[in-house]
Amino acid sequence: MSVDAVTDLPENIFQLIFEKSPGSLLVKANPPYFTILAVSDSYLSITSSTREGIIGKGFFEAFPDDKVYIEENIRARHIFNKVIVTRQKIDVPNYRFDVINEKTKEKEIHFWSCGNTPIFGADNNVAYILNTVVDITEEVNAKEAALESESRLRLATDAAELATWDLDLETQTFVYSPRLAEIFGSPVCTDLSLIDIRSRINPDDMQNIVMKAYFEALVTGNYLYEVRVNWPNGSLHWVRTQGVVIKDEKKRPVRMLGTILDITESKRDEIRKNDFIAMASHELKTPLTSIKAYLQILAKKLSPLQDTFVTNALMKAGYQVNKMSDLIHGFLDLSKLESGKLQLQEQLFDINKLITDVIADINAVSVGNYIKFKYREPIFINADKEKIEQVISNFLSNAIKYSDKGSKIHIGSKKDESNLVVSVADEGIGIKLKDQEKLFQRFYRVESEKMKNISGFGIGLYLASEIILRHKGRIWVESDDNAGSTFYFSLPLPDVSK
Ligand code: ADP
């Protein structure tokens, strides 16, 4: 900047700048008056005053203390004196001082943050005080609203007996609500670390469920699992954890937060229900097995008669008995699965031979659908033969059940890289896209006009998917509504290099 440029400046330039600065007022350090020397436009508008009205007046004459709201230790008089004595800047970060709204002429609640800076004279004493104010009403209101909504949320979670938690994935800092300690068997508000909490989760569930859910959540963004918890007093409890993963702007997972609920009571009910189903199914199995045996003996004894009615009747009875037996086995498997007692008995066998046997069994008791499968060569897999038979049988009986009589069913089996893929394609009623992903859930059945007269419980595909998942395989469906469906499962082929 040249010397000319400086001399070009108007004489009162600093006064002009001061007057345009945000919320500033300069007083003389002459207690008790504190005469106002300069004021900015915005300070005037904030305080609904005029320059002529306040310049030259004492600060407390121009702005009497608000007796209702301002506490003694943040009153301007007290602070101005303190600035002179301490020679330090003194801030008042948040105080309430209501001002008159120019339009409505009514007093409005306002919150301010203010600073009081000493300005020293030639004698090195405080000669002036610069008072600056910023309107923080919006921030204060937003903070209050956030606090209120947090306390409302806390009331709601407490009422639902939920505990909330928040895990910082980088620092592993774990923050949770007081109820969490209670859910893990300690008095409410006990200070538990993440290690304490994890040590109370059943070790098998920690390994198989929690860790799996954790890594899945990092991909899907959602966290959900149910695990057993051993309380310090020795009792067994169940908890359900649900949460979401928060990602940063680079899409890296940074936080996980959610809720935990004690579901012990409903789990105990479920276990009782499962025990009942297991017991009832077991009791039904015995008489059914003997009915089946008697039907077979009858069929053998009566075959020389060559009576078409008798042959037909026995075949139909056999079909119904098989249907009932499948259902009972399904319920038994379901209860075994839910109580963690479903064990796999793996053996090496030819899947194509098994498919041929299942087709023969089905053809023996049901006529009407043409099942197409060509045995070409053996494909050996290492799996639980009985369970895989159950899956193929479920796919096939569904293909028959959900198709018109006389329609074709194609079964395929092939090697695909290191997997075996089996498919069962029908020309039946098909499945809408929205239902496809839910078919493998427990008790899920499609709701439609076409399904009205077809009975079932919606457990076959659930069991099939559990069986396949336990073999580390995959199960899925491709279908067009009205244009048939193809159900698939894939299983890893044995590693021949071992
Ligand atoms: P269920 O047949 O006893 O209801 P499943 O678990 O075997 O139980 O099947 C679940 C649901 O999936 C069925 O209720 C039906 O809505 C649908 N589904 C299964 N297989 C087929 C198929 N081949 N074609 C059309 N819908 C099917």
Short mmCIF file of C-alpha atoms and ligand atoms in Angstrom, two decimals:
data_model
loop_
_atom_site.label_atom_id
_atom_site.label_comp_id
_atom_site.label_asym_id
_atom_site.label_seq_id
_atom_site.Cartn_x
_atom_site.Cartn_y
_atom_site.Cartn_z
CA MET A 1 0.00 0.00 0.00
CA SER A 2 1.46 3.41 -0.93
CA VAL A 3 1.70 6.34 1.48
CA ASP A 4 -0.83 8.17 -0.73
CA ALA A 5 -3.35 5.39 -0.29
CA VAL A 6 -3.14 5.70 3.54
CA THR A 7 -3.52 9.49 3.45
CA ASP A 8 -6.48 9.01 1.04
CA LEU A 9 -8.44 7.25 3.80
CA PRO A 10 -11.23 9.31 5.34
CA GLU A 11 -10.35 10.69 8.75
CA ASN A 12 -13.07 8.80 10.56
CA ILE A 13 -12.33 5.45 8.83
CA PHE A 14 -11.81 3.52 12.13
CA GLN A 15 -15.02 4.86 13.56
CA LEU A 16 -16.84 3.77 10.37
CA ILE A 17 -15.31 0.30 10.57
CA PHE A 18 -16.30 0.03 14.25
CA GLU A 19 -19.86 1.05 13.45
CA LYS A 20 -20.13 -1.70 10.82
CA SER A 21 -18.59 -4.43 13.03
CA PRO A 22 -20.89 -7.11 14.47
CA GLY A 23 -22.35 -6.36 17.94
CA SER A 24 -19.67 -4.07 19.41
CA LEU A 25 -19.83 -1.30 22.00
CA LEU A 26 -17.00 0.73 23.54
CA VAL A 27 -17.32 2.17 27.06
CA LYS A 28 -14.98 4.31 29.04
CA ALA A 29 -13.53 2.55 32.11
CA ASN A 30 -14.99 5.17 34.48
CA PRO A 31 -16.98 3.30 37.09
CA PRO A 32 -19.76 3.52 38.07
CA TYR A 33 -20.92 5.25 34.81
CA PHE A 34 -19.08 3.40 32.05
CA THR A 35 -19.88 6.10 29.51
CA ILE A 36 -20.74 4.77 26.04
CA LEU A 37 -18.27 6.15 23.46
CA ALA A 38 -19.03 4.19 20.29
CA VAL A 39 -21.51 1.58 19.18
CA SER A 40 -21.95 -0.55 16.05
CA ASP A 41 -25.11 -0.59 13.93
CA SER A 42 -25.83 -4.21 14.72
CA TYR A 43 -25.50 -3.60 18.51
CA LEU A 44 -28.10 -0.84 18.11
CA SER A 45 -30.45 -3.10 16.20
CA ILE A 46 -30.00 -5.98 18.69
CA THR A 47 -30.83 -3.68 21.61
CA SER A 48 -33.51 -1.67 19.74
CA SER A 49 -31.74 1.60 20.52
CA THR A 50 -30.45 4.59 18.56
CA ARG A 51 -26.94 6.03 18.42
CA GLU A 52 -28.12 9.50 19.51
CA GLY A 53 -30.11 7.89 22.36
CA ILE A 54 -27.14 6.14 24.00
CA ILE A 55 -23.81 7.77 23.04
CA GLY A 56 -22.54 9.80 25.96
CA LYS A 57 -24.87 8.07 28.41
CA GLY A 58 -23.72 5.72 31.16
CA PHE A 59 -24.02 2.04 30.16
CA PHE A 60 -26.47 1.25 32.97
CA GLU A 61 -28.54 4.31 32.21
CA ALA A 62 -28.87 3.14 28.60
CA PHE A 63 -29.26 -0.55 29.43
CA PRO A 64 -30.59 -1.16 32.92
CA ASP A 65 -29.78 -4.69 34.17
CA ASP A 66 -32.54 -7.18 33.47
CA LYS A 67 -33.49 -7.89 37.05
CA VAL A 68 -35.43 -11.02 36.30
CA TYR A 69 -32.98 -13.16 34.41
CA ILE A 70 -29.39 -12.07 34.85
CA GLU A 71 -27.55 -13.53 37.82
CA GLU A 72 -25.37 -11.24 39.88
CA ASN A 73 -22.03 -12.69 38.79
CA ILE A 74 -22.75 -12.17 35.10
CA ARG A 75 -24.27 -8.66 35.41
CA ALA A 76 -22.42 -6.18 33.22
CA ARG A 77 -21.59 -3.91 36.19
CA HIS A 78 -19.86 -6.73 38.02
CA ILE A 79 -17.99 -7.81 34.89
CA PHE A 80 -16.85 -4.32 33.84
CA ASN A 81 -15.39 -3.78 37.32
CA LYS A 82 -13.70 -7.18 37.18
CA VAL A 83 -12.11 -6.36 33.80
CA ILE A 84 -10.60 -3.19 35.31
CA VAL A 85 -9.27 -5.04 38.38
CA THR A 86 -8.02 -8.20 36.66
CA ARG A 87 -6.91 -6.44 33.42
CA GLN A 88 -8.09 -9.63 31.65
CA LYS A 89 -10.71 -10.32 28.98
CA ILE A 90 -13.82 -11.78 30.58
CA ASP A 91 -16.33 -13.83 28.59
CA VAL A 92 -19.90 -14.71 29.45
CA PRO A 93 -20.58 -17.62 27.11
CA ASN A 94 -24.35 -17.86 27.59
CA TYR A 95 -26.84 -15.51 29.25
CA ARG A 96 -30.43 -14.56 28.71
CA PHE A 97 -31.36 -10.97 27.91
CA ASP A 98 -34.75 -10.44 26.29
CA VAL A 99 -35.17 -7.74 23.63
CA ILE A 100 -38.15 -6.01 22.05
CA ASN A 101 -39.02 -7.24 18.57
CA GLU A 102 -39.17 -4.15 16.38
CA LYS A 103 -42.04 -5.45 14.28
CA THR A 104 -44.30 -6.91 16.96
CA LYS A 105 -43.12 -4.51 19.71
CA GLU A 106 -43.17 -7.47 22.08
CA LYS A 107 -40.36 -8.76 24.27
CA GLU A 108 -38.66 -11.89 22.89
CA ILE A 109 -36.48 -14.44 24.65
CA HIS A 110 -32.85 -14.13 23.50
CA PHE A 111 -29.60 -15.77 24.56
CA TRP A 112 -26.23 -14.08 24.12
CA SER A 113 -22.58 -14.83 24.27
CA CYS A 114 -20.51 -11.80 25.18
CA GLY A 115 -16.87 -10.79 25.54
CA ASN A 116 -15.39 -7.86 27.51
CA THR A 117 -11.89 -6.89 26.40
CA PRO A 118 -9.78 -4.33 28.29
CA ILE A 119 -8.13 -1.57 26.20
CA PHE A 120 -5.20 0.10 27.92
CA GLY A 121 -4.46 3.84 27.95
CA ALA A 122 -1.08 5.66 27.86
CA ASP A 123 -0.73 5.20 31.65
CA ASN A 124 -1.07 1.40 31.15
CA ASN A 125 -4.35 1.32 33.08
CA VAL A 126 -7.58 0.00 31.61
CA ALA A 127 -8.98 3.02 29.80
CA TYR A 128 -11.82 1.44 27.81
CA ILE A 129 -13.75 -1.79 27.66
CA LEU A 130 -14.83 -3.32 24.36
CA ASN A 131 -18.10 -5.15 24.86
CA THR A 132 -18.99 -7.55 22.02
CA VAL A 133 -22.17 -9.61 21.86
CA VAL A 134 -23.32 -12.46 19.62
CA ASP A 135 -26.91 -13.67 19.48
CA ILE A 136 -26.86 -17.45 20.18
CA THR A 137 -30.62 -17.90 20.65
CA GLU A 138 -30.89 -20.38 17.74
CA GLU A 139 -28.03 -22.57 19.00
CA VAL A 140 -29.44 -22.60 22.53
CA ASN A 141 -32.92 -23.52 21.28
CA ALA A 142 -31.50 -26.28 19.03
CA LYS A 143 -29.49 -27.68 21.95
CA GLU A 144 -32.54 -27.63 24.21
CA ALA A 145 -34.64 -29.36 21.55
CA ALA A 146 -31.95 -32.04 21.13
CA LEU A 147 -31.80 -32.59 24.91
CA GLU A 148 -35.56 -32.82 25.09
CA SER A 149 -35.77 -35.33 22.26
CA GLU A 150 -32.95 -37.35 23.87
CA SER A 151 -34.78 -37.47 27.18
CA ARG A 152 -38.02 -38.45 25.39
CA LEU A 153 -36.10 -41.26 23.60
CA ARG A 154 -34.61 -42.37 26.93
CA LEU A 155 -38.12 -42.54 28.47
CA ALA A 156 -39.36 -44.58 25.51
CA THR A 157 -36.42 -47.03 25.61
CA ASP A 158 -36.74 -47.36 29.40
CA ALA A 159 -40.46 -48.10 29.04
CA ALA A 160 -39.64 -50.79 26.46
CA GLU A 161 -36.94 -52.12 28.85
CA LEU A 162 -34.39 -51.61 26.09
CA ALA A 163 -30.77 -50.71 26.67
CA THR A 164 -29.00 -48.55 24.10
CA TRP A 165 -25.32 -48.83 23.12
CA ASP A 166 -22.82 -47.04 20.92
CA LEU A 167 -19.45 -48.49 19.86
CA ASP A 168 -16.67 -46.41 18.29
CA LEU A 169 -15.03 -48.88 15.91
CA GLU A 170 -11.70 -47.08 15.83
CA THR A 171 -11.13 -46.52 19.55
CA GLN A 172 -13.43 -49.40 20.66
CA THR A 173 -15.00 -46.92 23.13
CA PHE A 174 -18.28 -48.43 24.28
CA VAL A 175 -21.02 -46.19 25.66
CA TYR A 176 -24.33 -47.59 26.89
CA SER A 177 -27.44 -46.77 28.91
CA PRO A 178 -27.70 -47.85 32.60
CA ARG A 179 -30.16 -50.68 31.79
CA LEU A 180 -27.48 -52.62 29.87
CA ALA A 181 -25.69 -53.75 33.03
CA GLU A 182 -28.98 -55.17 34.32
CA ILE A 183 -29.56 -57.13 31.09
CA PHE A 184 -26.10 -58.70 31.56
CA GLY A 185 -26.83 -59.65 35.18
CA SER A 186 -25.26 -56.78 37.18
CA PRO A 187 -27.05 -54.08 39.19
CA VAL A 188 -28.29 -51.20 37.02
CA CYS A 189 -25.60 -48.55 36.31
CA THR A 190 -22.67 -50.96 37.00
CA ASP A 191 -19.63 -49.91 35.00
CA LEU A 192 -19.03 -52.83 32.60
CA SER A 193 -16.35 -52.86 29.92
CA LEU A 194 -16.85 -54.36 26.47
CA ILE A 195 -14.61 -57.25 27.62
CA ASP A 196 -16.84 -57.86 30.70
CA ILE A 197 -19.91 -57.94 28.50
CA ARG A 198 -18.37 -60.24 25.87
CA SER A 199 -17.14 -62.62 28.58
CA ARG A 200 -20.75 -63.17 29.71
CA ILE A 201 -21.93 -64.21 26.22
CA ASN A 202 -21.97 -67.98 25.72
CA PRO A 203 -18.56 -68.76 24.10
CA ASP A 204 -20.11 -70.81 21.24
CA ASP A 205 -22.57 -68.01 20.46
CA MET A 206 -19.75 -65.45 20.67
CA GLN A 207 -17.80 -67.41 18.07
CA ASN A 208 -20.62 -68.52 15.77
CA ILE A 209 -23.17 -65.74 16.06
CA VAL A 210 -21.69 -62.47 17.35
CA MET A 211 -18.54 -62.46 15.23
CA LYS A 212 -20.48 -63.54 12.13
CA ALA A 213 -23.11 -60.81 12.70
CA TYR A 214 -20.34 -58.24 13.30
CA PHE A 215 -18.58 -58.92 9.99
CA GLU A 216 -21.89 -59.16 8.13
CA ALA A 217 -22.92 -55.79 9.59
CA LEU A 218 -19.78 -54.13 8.26
CA VAL A 219 -21.01 -55.12 4.78
CA THR A 220 -24.80 -54.82 5.05
CA GLY A 221 -24.96 -51.94 7.55
CA ASN A 222 -27.37 -53.84 9.84
CA TYR A 223 -26.63 -55.77 13.00
CA LEU A 224 -28.99 -58.36 14.47
CA TYR A 225 -28.46 -61.43 16.61
CA GLU A 226 -29.83 -63.41 19.53
CA VAL A 227 -27.41 -65.01 21.98
CA ARG A 228 -27.28 -66.79 25.31
CA VAL A 229 -25.83 -64.86 28.24
CA ASN A 230 -24.48 -66.41 31.44
CA TRP A 231 -25.20 -64.10 34.38
CA PRO A 232 -22.65 -63.93 37.21
CA ASN A 233 -25.24 -65.67 39.48
CA GLY A 234 -25.15 -68.71 37.15
CA SER A 235 -28.54 -68.27 35.49
CA LEU A 236 -28.98 -68.47 31.72
CA HIS A 237 -30.57 -65.60 29.81
CA TRP A 238 -31.22 -64.61 26.21
CA VAL A 239 -30.65 -61.20 24.65
CA ARG A 240 -31.43 -59.72 21.25
CA THR A 241 -29.09 -57.05 19.89
CA GLN A 242 -30.08 -54.87 16.99
CA GLY A 243 -28.16 -52.01 15.46
CA VAL A 244 -26.83 -50.08 12.50
CA VAL A 245 -23.37 -49.22 11.24
CA ILE A 246 -22.53 -45.56 10.69
CA LYS A 247 -20.04 -44.84 7.89
CA ASP A 248 -17.89 -41.76 7.30
CA GLU A 249 -17.79 -39.73 4.09
CA LYS A 250 -15.32 -42.27 2.61
CA LYS A 251 -17.87 -45.03 3.34
CA ARG A 252 -15.65 -46.54 6.06
CA PRO A 253 -17.56 -48.01 9.04
CA VAL A 254 -16.81 -45.81 12.06
CA ARG A 255 -19.55 -46.47 14.61
CA MET A 256 -22.11 -49.10 15.50
CA LEU A 257 -25.12 -48.25 17.63
CA GLY A 258 -28.35 -49.89 18.61
CA THR A 259 -30.41 -51.55 21.30
CA ILE A 260 -30.32 -54.68 23.47
CA LEU A 261 -33.40 -56.44 24.80
CA ASP A 262 -33.73 -59.27 27.32
CA ILE A 263 -35.82 -61.92 25.48
CA THR A 264 -35.41 -64.69 28.07
CA GLU A 265 -39.16 -65.04 28.73
CA SER A 266 -40.15 -65.33 25.07
CA LYS A 267 -37.21 -67.71 24.44
CA ARG A 268 -38.36 -69.93 27.31
CA ASP A 269 -41.87 -69.95 25.80
CA GLU A 270 -40.38 -70.84 22.43
CA ILE A 271 -38.33 -73.65 23.97
CA ARG A 272 -41.44 -74.99 25.73
CA LYS A 273 -43.35 -74.82 22.41
CA ASN A 274 -40.49 -76.61 20.61
CA ASP A 275 -40.37 -79.31 23.26
CA PHE A 276 -44.11 -79.79 22.86
CA ILE A 277 -43.83 -80.03 19.06
CA ALA A 278 -40.93 -82.47 19.39
CA MET A 279 -42.86 -84.65 21.85
CA ALA A 280 -46.12 -84.58 19.85
CA SER A 281 -44.31 -85.33 16.57
CA HIS A 282 -42.44 -88.17 18.18
CA GLU A 283 -45.65 -89.69 19.53
CA LEU A 284 -47.33 -89.39 16.12
CA LYS A 285 -44.41 -90.97 14.30
CA THR A 286 -44.74 -94.40 15.93
CA PRO A 287 -48.37 -95.19 14.95
CA LEU A 288 -47.78 -93.72 11.49
CA THR A 289 -44.83 -96.03 10.88
CA SER A 290 -46.98 -99.04 11.69
CA ILE A 291 -49.85 -97.81 9.43
CA LYS A 292 -47.29 -97.49 6.65
CA ALA A 293 -46.00 -101.02 7.25
CA TYR A 294 -49.55 -102.48 7.29
CA LEU A 295 -50.36 -100.67 4.03
CA GLN A 296 -47.29 -102.18 2.40
CA ILE A 297 -48.20 -105.69 3.62
CA LEU A 298 -51.78 -105.20 2.40
CA ALA A 299 -50.55 -104.05 -1.03
CA LYS A 300 -48.37 -107.14 -1.31
CA LYS A 301 -51.13 -109.51 -0.16
CA LEU A 302 -53.78 -108.01 -2.41
CA SER A 303 -51.71 -107.58 -5.56
CA PRO A 304 -52.64 -111.06 -6.97
CA LEU A 305 -56.30 -109.88 -7.01
CA GLN A 306 -55.40 -107.24 -9.60
CA ASP A 307 -58.30 -105.10 -8.38
CA THR A 308 -57.78 -101.58 -9.78
CA PHE A 309 -59.91 -99.96 -7.06
CA VAL A 310 -57.93 -101.65 -4.27
CA THR A 311 -54.57 -100.82 -5.91
CA ASN A 312 -55.62 -97.19 -6.36
CA ALA A 313 -57.00 -96.86 -2.84
CA LEU A 314 -53.85 -98.32 -1.32
CA MET A 315 -51.67 -96.04 -3.43
CA LYS A 316 -53.66 -92.97 -2.34
CA ALA A 317 -53.53 -94.06 1.30
CA GLY A 318 -49.76 -94.56 0.93
CA TYR A 319 -49.42 -91.07 -0.56
CA GLN A 320 -51.33 -89.48 2.32
CA VAL A 321 -49.32 -91.42 4.91
CA ASN A 322 -46.09 -90.24 3.26
CA LYS A 323 -47.36 -86.65 3.27
CA MET A 324 -48.15 -86.88 6.96
CA SER A 325 -44.84 -88.55 7.70
CA ASP A 326 -42.98 -85.74 5.84
CA LEU A 327 -44.83 -83.15 7.89
CA ILE A 328 -44.05 -84.90 11.17
CA HIS A 329 -40.40 -85.24 10.19
CA GLY A 330 -40.42 -81.56 9.27
CA PHE A 331 -41.72 -80.57 12.70
CA LEU A 332 -39.22 -82.86 14.40
CA ASP A 333 -36.37 -81.34 12.40
CA LEU A 334 -37.65 -77.86 13.14
CA SER A 335 -37.59 -78.45 16.88
CA LYS A 336 -34.15 -80.09 16.64
CA LEU A 337 -32.87 -77.15 14.63
CA GLU A 338 -34.22 -74.54 17.03
CA SER A 339 -32.82 -76.31 20.05
CA GLY A 340 -29.43 -76.67 18.36
CA LYS A 341 -29.70 -80.48 18.20
CA LEU A 342 -29.65 -80.87 14.40
CA GLN A 343 -26.40 -82.71 13.70
CA LEU A 344 -24.94 -83.50 10.30
CA GLN A 345 -23.73 -87.07 9.60
CA GLU A 346 -21.48 -86.55 6.61
CA GLN A 347 -20.53 -89.31 4.14
CA LEU A 348 -19.28 -89.53 0.56
CA PHE A 349 -22.10 -90.41 -1.87
CA ASP A 350 -23.23 -89.99 -5.49
CA ILE A 351 -25.78 -87.16 -5.68
CA ASN A 352 -27.11 -88.39 -9.06
CA LYS A 353 -27.92 -91.82 -7.61
CA LEU A 354 -29.71 -90.07 -4.71
CA ILE A 355 -31.76 -87.94 -7.14
CA THR A 356 -32.76 -91.10 -9.06
CA ASP A 357 -33.88 -92.77 -5.80
CA VAL A 358 -35.91 -89.76 -4.67
CA ILE A 359 -37.68 -89.62 -8.07
CA ALA A 360 -38.46 -93.37 -7.83
CA ASP A 361 -39.93 -92.91 -4.34
CA ILE A 362 -42.10 -90.01 -5.49
CA ASN A 363 -43.25 -91.81 -8.65
CA ALA A 364 -44.26 -94.81 -6.54
CA VAL A 365 -46.89 -92.79 -4.71
CA SER A 366 -47.79 -89.94 -7.07
CA VAL A 367 -48.63 -90.04 -10.73
CA GLY A 368 -49.50 -87.08 -12.91
CA ASN A 369 -46.25 -85.16 -13.32
CA TYR A 370 -43.45 -86.13 -15.64
CA ILE A 371 -40.15 -85.81 -13.79
CA LYS A 372 -37.24 -85.51 -16.23
CA PHE A 373 -33.75 -86.41 -15.06
CA LYS A 374 -30.98 -88.14 -16.98
CA TYR A 375 -28.34 -90.02 -15.02
CA ARG A 376 -25.06 -89.45 -16.87
CA GLU A 377 -22.17 -89.93 -14.48
CA PRO A 378 -21.71 -90.02 -10.72
CA ILE A 379 -20.98 -86.78 -8.86
CA PHE A 380 -19.64 -87.48 -5.41
CA ILE A 381 -20.18 -85.09 -2.54
CA ASN A 382 -19.39 -85.24 1.14
CA ALA A 383 -22.62 -84.40 2.97
CA ASP A 384 -25.43 -85.68 5.18
CA LYS A 385 -27.22 -87.95 2.69
CA GLU A 386 -30.52 -88.10 4.55
CA LYS A 387 -30.69 -84.31 4.93
CA ILE A 388 -29.80 -83.66 1.28
CA GLU A 389 -32.45 -86.20 0.29
CA GLN A 390 -34.90 -84.18 2.36
CA VAL A 391 -33.97 -81.00 0.44
CA ILE A 392 -34.37 -82.63 -2.98
CA SER A 393 -37.60 -84.24 -1.88
CA ASN A 394 -38.91 -80.85 -0.64
CA PHE A 395 -38.01 -79.15 -3.96
CA LEU A 396 -39.70 -81.97 -5.89
CA SER A 397 -42.86 -82.21 -3.80
CA ASN A 398 -43.25 -78.41 -3.99
CA ALA A 399 -42.75 -78.53 -7.77
CA ILE A 400 -45.61 -81.07 -7.93
CA LYS A 401 -47.77 -79.26 -5.38
CA TYR A 402 -47.54 -75.84 -7.04
CA SER A 403 -47.99 -77.02 -10.68
CA ASP A 404 -50.88 -78.35 -12.74
CA LYS A 405 -51.20 -82.11 -13.12
CA GLY A 406 -49.45 -83.27 -16.30
CA SER A 407 -46.88 -80.48 -16.33
CA LYS A 408 -43.17 -81.28 -16.60
CA ILE A 409 -40.48 -81.05 -13.95
CA HIS A 410 -36.80 -80.94 -14.93
CA ILE A 411 -34.04 -81.87 -12.52
CA GLY A 412 -30.48 -80.89 -13.29
CA SER A 413 -27.17 -81.53 -11.56
CA LYS A 414 -23.80 -80.23 -12.69
CA LYS A 415 -20.35 -79.31 -11.48
CA ASP A 416 -19.72 -75.59 -11.44
CA GLU A 417 -16.10 -74.69 -10.59
CA SER A 418 -15.68 -76.16 -7.12
CA ASN A 419 -19.41 -76.62 -6.46
CA LEU A 420 -22.20 -79.00 -7.24
CA VAL A 421 -25.37 -77.24 -8.42
CA VAL A 422 -28.73 -79.02 -8.31
CA SER A 423 -31.82 -77.45 -9.87
CA VAL A 424 -35.50 -78.37 -9.89
CA ALA A 425 -37.54 -76.49 -12.51
CA ASP A 426 -41.32 -76.58 -12.77
CA GLU A 427 -43.97 -75.03 -15.02
CA GLY A 428 -46.19 -74.08 -12.09
CA ILE A 429 -47.73 -70.96 -10.57
CA GLY A 430 -44.39 -69.12 -10.20
CA ILE A 431 -43.39 -66.72 -7.43
CA LYS A 432 -43.44 -62.92 -7.44
CA LEU A 433 -40.07 -61.21 -6.91
CA LYS A 434 -41.17 -59.67 -3.61
CA ASP A 435 -41.88 -63.14 -2.16
CA GLN A 436 -38.76 -64.85 -3.47
CA GLU A 437 -36.33 -63.71 -0.79
CA LYS A 438 -38.80 -64.49 2.02
CA LEU A 439 -39.61 -68.08 0.97
CA PHE A 440 -36.71 -69.47 3.01
CA GLN A 441 -37.95 -67.87 6.25
CA ARG A 442 -39.68 -69.99 8.87
CA PHE A 443 -43.47 -70.35 8.32
CA TYR A 444 -43.46 -68.09 5.25
CA ARG A 445 -46.12 -68.92 2.68
CA VAL A 446 -47.09 -66.79 -0.30
CA GLU A 447 -50.52 -65.22 0.13
CA SER A 448 -52.51 -65.39 -3.10
CA GLU A 449 -55.74 -66.68 -4.62
CA LYS A 450 -53.84 -69.57 -6.24
CA MET A 451 -52.48 -70.70 -2.85
CA LYS A 452 -55.91 -70.85 -1.17
CA ASN A 453 -56.52 -74.56 -1.69
CA ILE A 454 -52.93 -75.76 -1.33
CA SER A 455 -52.08 -76.83 2.19
CA GLY A 456 -48.71 -76.44 3.89
CA PHE A 457 -46.92 -74.96 6.89
CA GLY A 458 -44.08 -73.03 5.29
CA ILE A 459 -41.32 -75.00 7.00
CA GLY A 460 -39.97 -77.14 4.13
CA LEU A 461 -37.87 -74.44 2.46
CA TYR A 462 -36.76 -73.03 5.82
CA LEU A 463 -35.40 -76.46 6.79
CA ALA A 464 -33.89 -76.90 3.32
CA SER A 465 -32.06 -73.57 3.60
CA GLU A 466 -30.79 -74.35 7.13
CA ILE A 467 -29.54 -77.75 5.94
CA ILE A 468 -27.76 -76.24 2.93
CA LEU A 469 -26.28 -73.35 4.95
CA ARG A 470 -24.92 -75.81 7.51
CA HIS A 471 -23.18 -77.58 4.62
CA LYS A 472 -21.66 -74.19 3.67
CA GLY A 473 -23.73 -74.19 0.48
CA ARG A 474 -26.15 -71.74 -1.10
CA ILE A 475 -29.88 -71.99 -1.84
CA TRP A 476 -31.90 -69.74 -4.12
CA VAL A 477 -34.84 -69.47 -6.50
CA GLU A 478 -35.43 -67.95 -9.92
CA SER A 479 -38.99 -67.45 -10.99
CA ASP A 480 -41.47 -65.45 -13.01
CA ASP A 481 -44.98 -65.09 -11.67
CA ASN A 482 -47.18 -67.57 -13.65
CA ALA A 483 -44.20 -68.95 -15.61
CA GLY A 484 -42.81 -71.60 -13.30
CA SER A 485 -39.96 -71.59 -10.82
CA THR A 486 -36.50 -73.10 -10.60
CA PHE A 487 -35.12 -73.87 -7.14
CA TYR A 488 -31.37 -74.34 -6.78
CA PHE A 489 -28.89 -75.41 -4.18
CA SER A 490 -25.14 -75.60 -4.44
CA LEU A 491 -22.72 -77.53 -2.24
CA PRO A 492 -18.92 -77.44 -2.15
CA LEU A 493 -17.39 -80.45 -3.94
CA PRO A 494 -14.86 -82.50 -1.95
CA ASP A 495 -11.33 -81.13 -2.30
CA VAL A 496 -9.59 -83.88 -4.34
CA SER A 497 -6.15 -82.39 -3.69
CA LYS A 498 -6.39 -83.35 0.01
P1 ADP B 1 -45.19 -75.21 2.22
O1 ADP B 1 -45.13 -75.69 0.80
O2 ADP B 1 -45.50 -76.29 3.20
O3 ADP B 1 -46.04 -74.01 2.39
P2 ADP B 1 -42.36 -74.55 1.90
O4 ADP B 1 -41.45 -73.98 2.92
O5 ADP B 1 -41.93 -75.78 1.21
O6 ADP B 1 -43.72 -74.73 2.66
O7 ADP B 1 -42.63 -73.41 0.83
C1 ADP B 1 -42.87 -72.09 1.25
C2 ADP B 1 -43.72 -71.35 0.24
O8 ADP B 1 -42.97 -71.15 -0.95
C3 ADP B 1 -44.95 -72.08 -0.21
O9 ADP B 1 -46.01 -71.85 0.68
C4 ADP B 1 -45.21 -71.47 -1.58
O10 ADP B 1 -45.90 -70.24 -1.39
C5 ADP B 1 -43.83 -71.17 -2.09
N1 ADP B 1 -43.30 -72.20 -3.02
C6 ADP B 1 -42.44 -73.19 -2.72
N2 ADP B 1 -42.12 -73.92 -3.81
C7 ADP B 1 -42.81 -73.37 -4.83
C8 ADP B 1 -42.92 -73.67 -6.23
N3 ADP B 1 -42.26 -74.67 -6.78
N4 ADP B 1 -43.74 -72.87 -6.98
C9 ADP B 1 -44.40 -71.84 -6.42
N5 ADP B 1 -44.35 -71.52 -5.11
C10 ADP B 1 -43.57 -72.27 -4.33
#
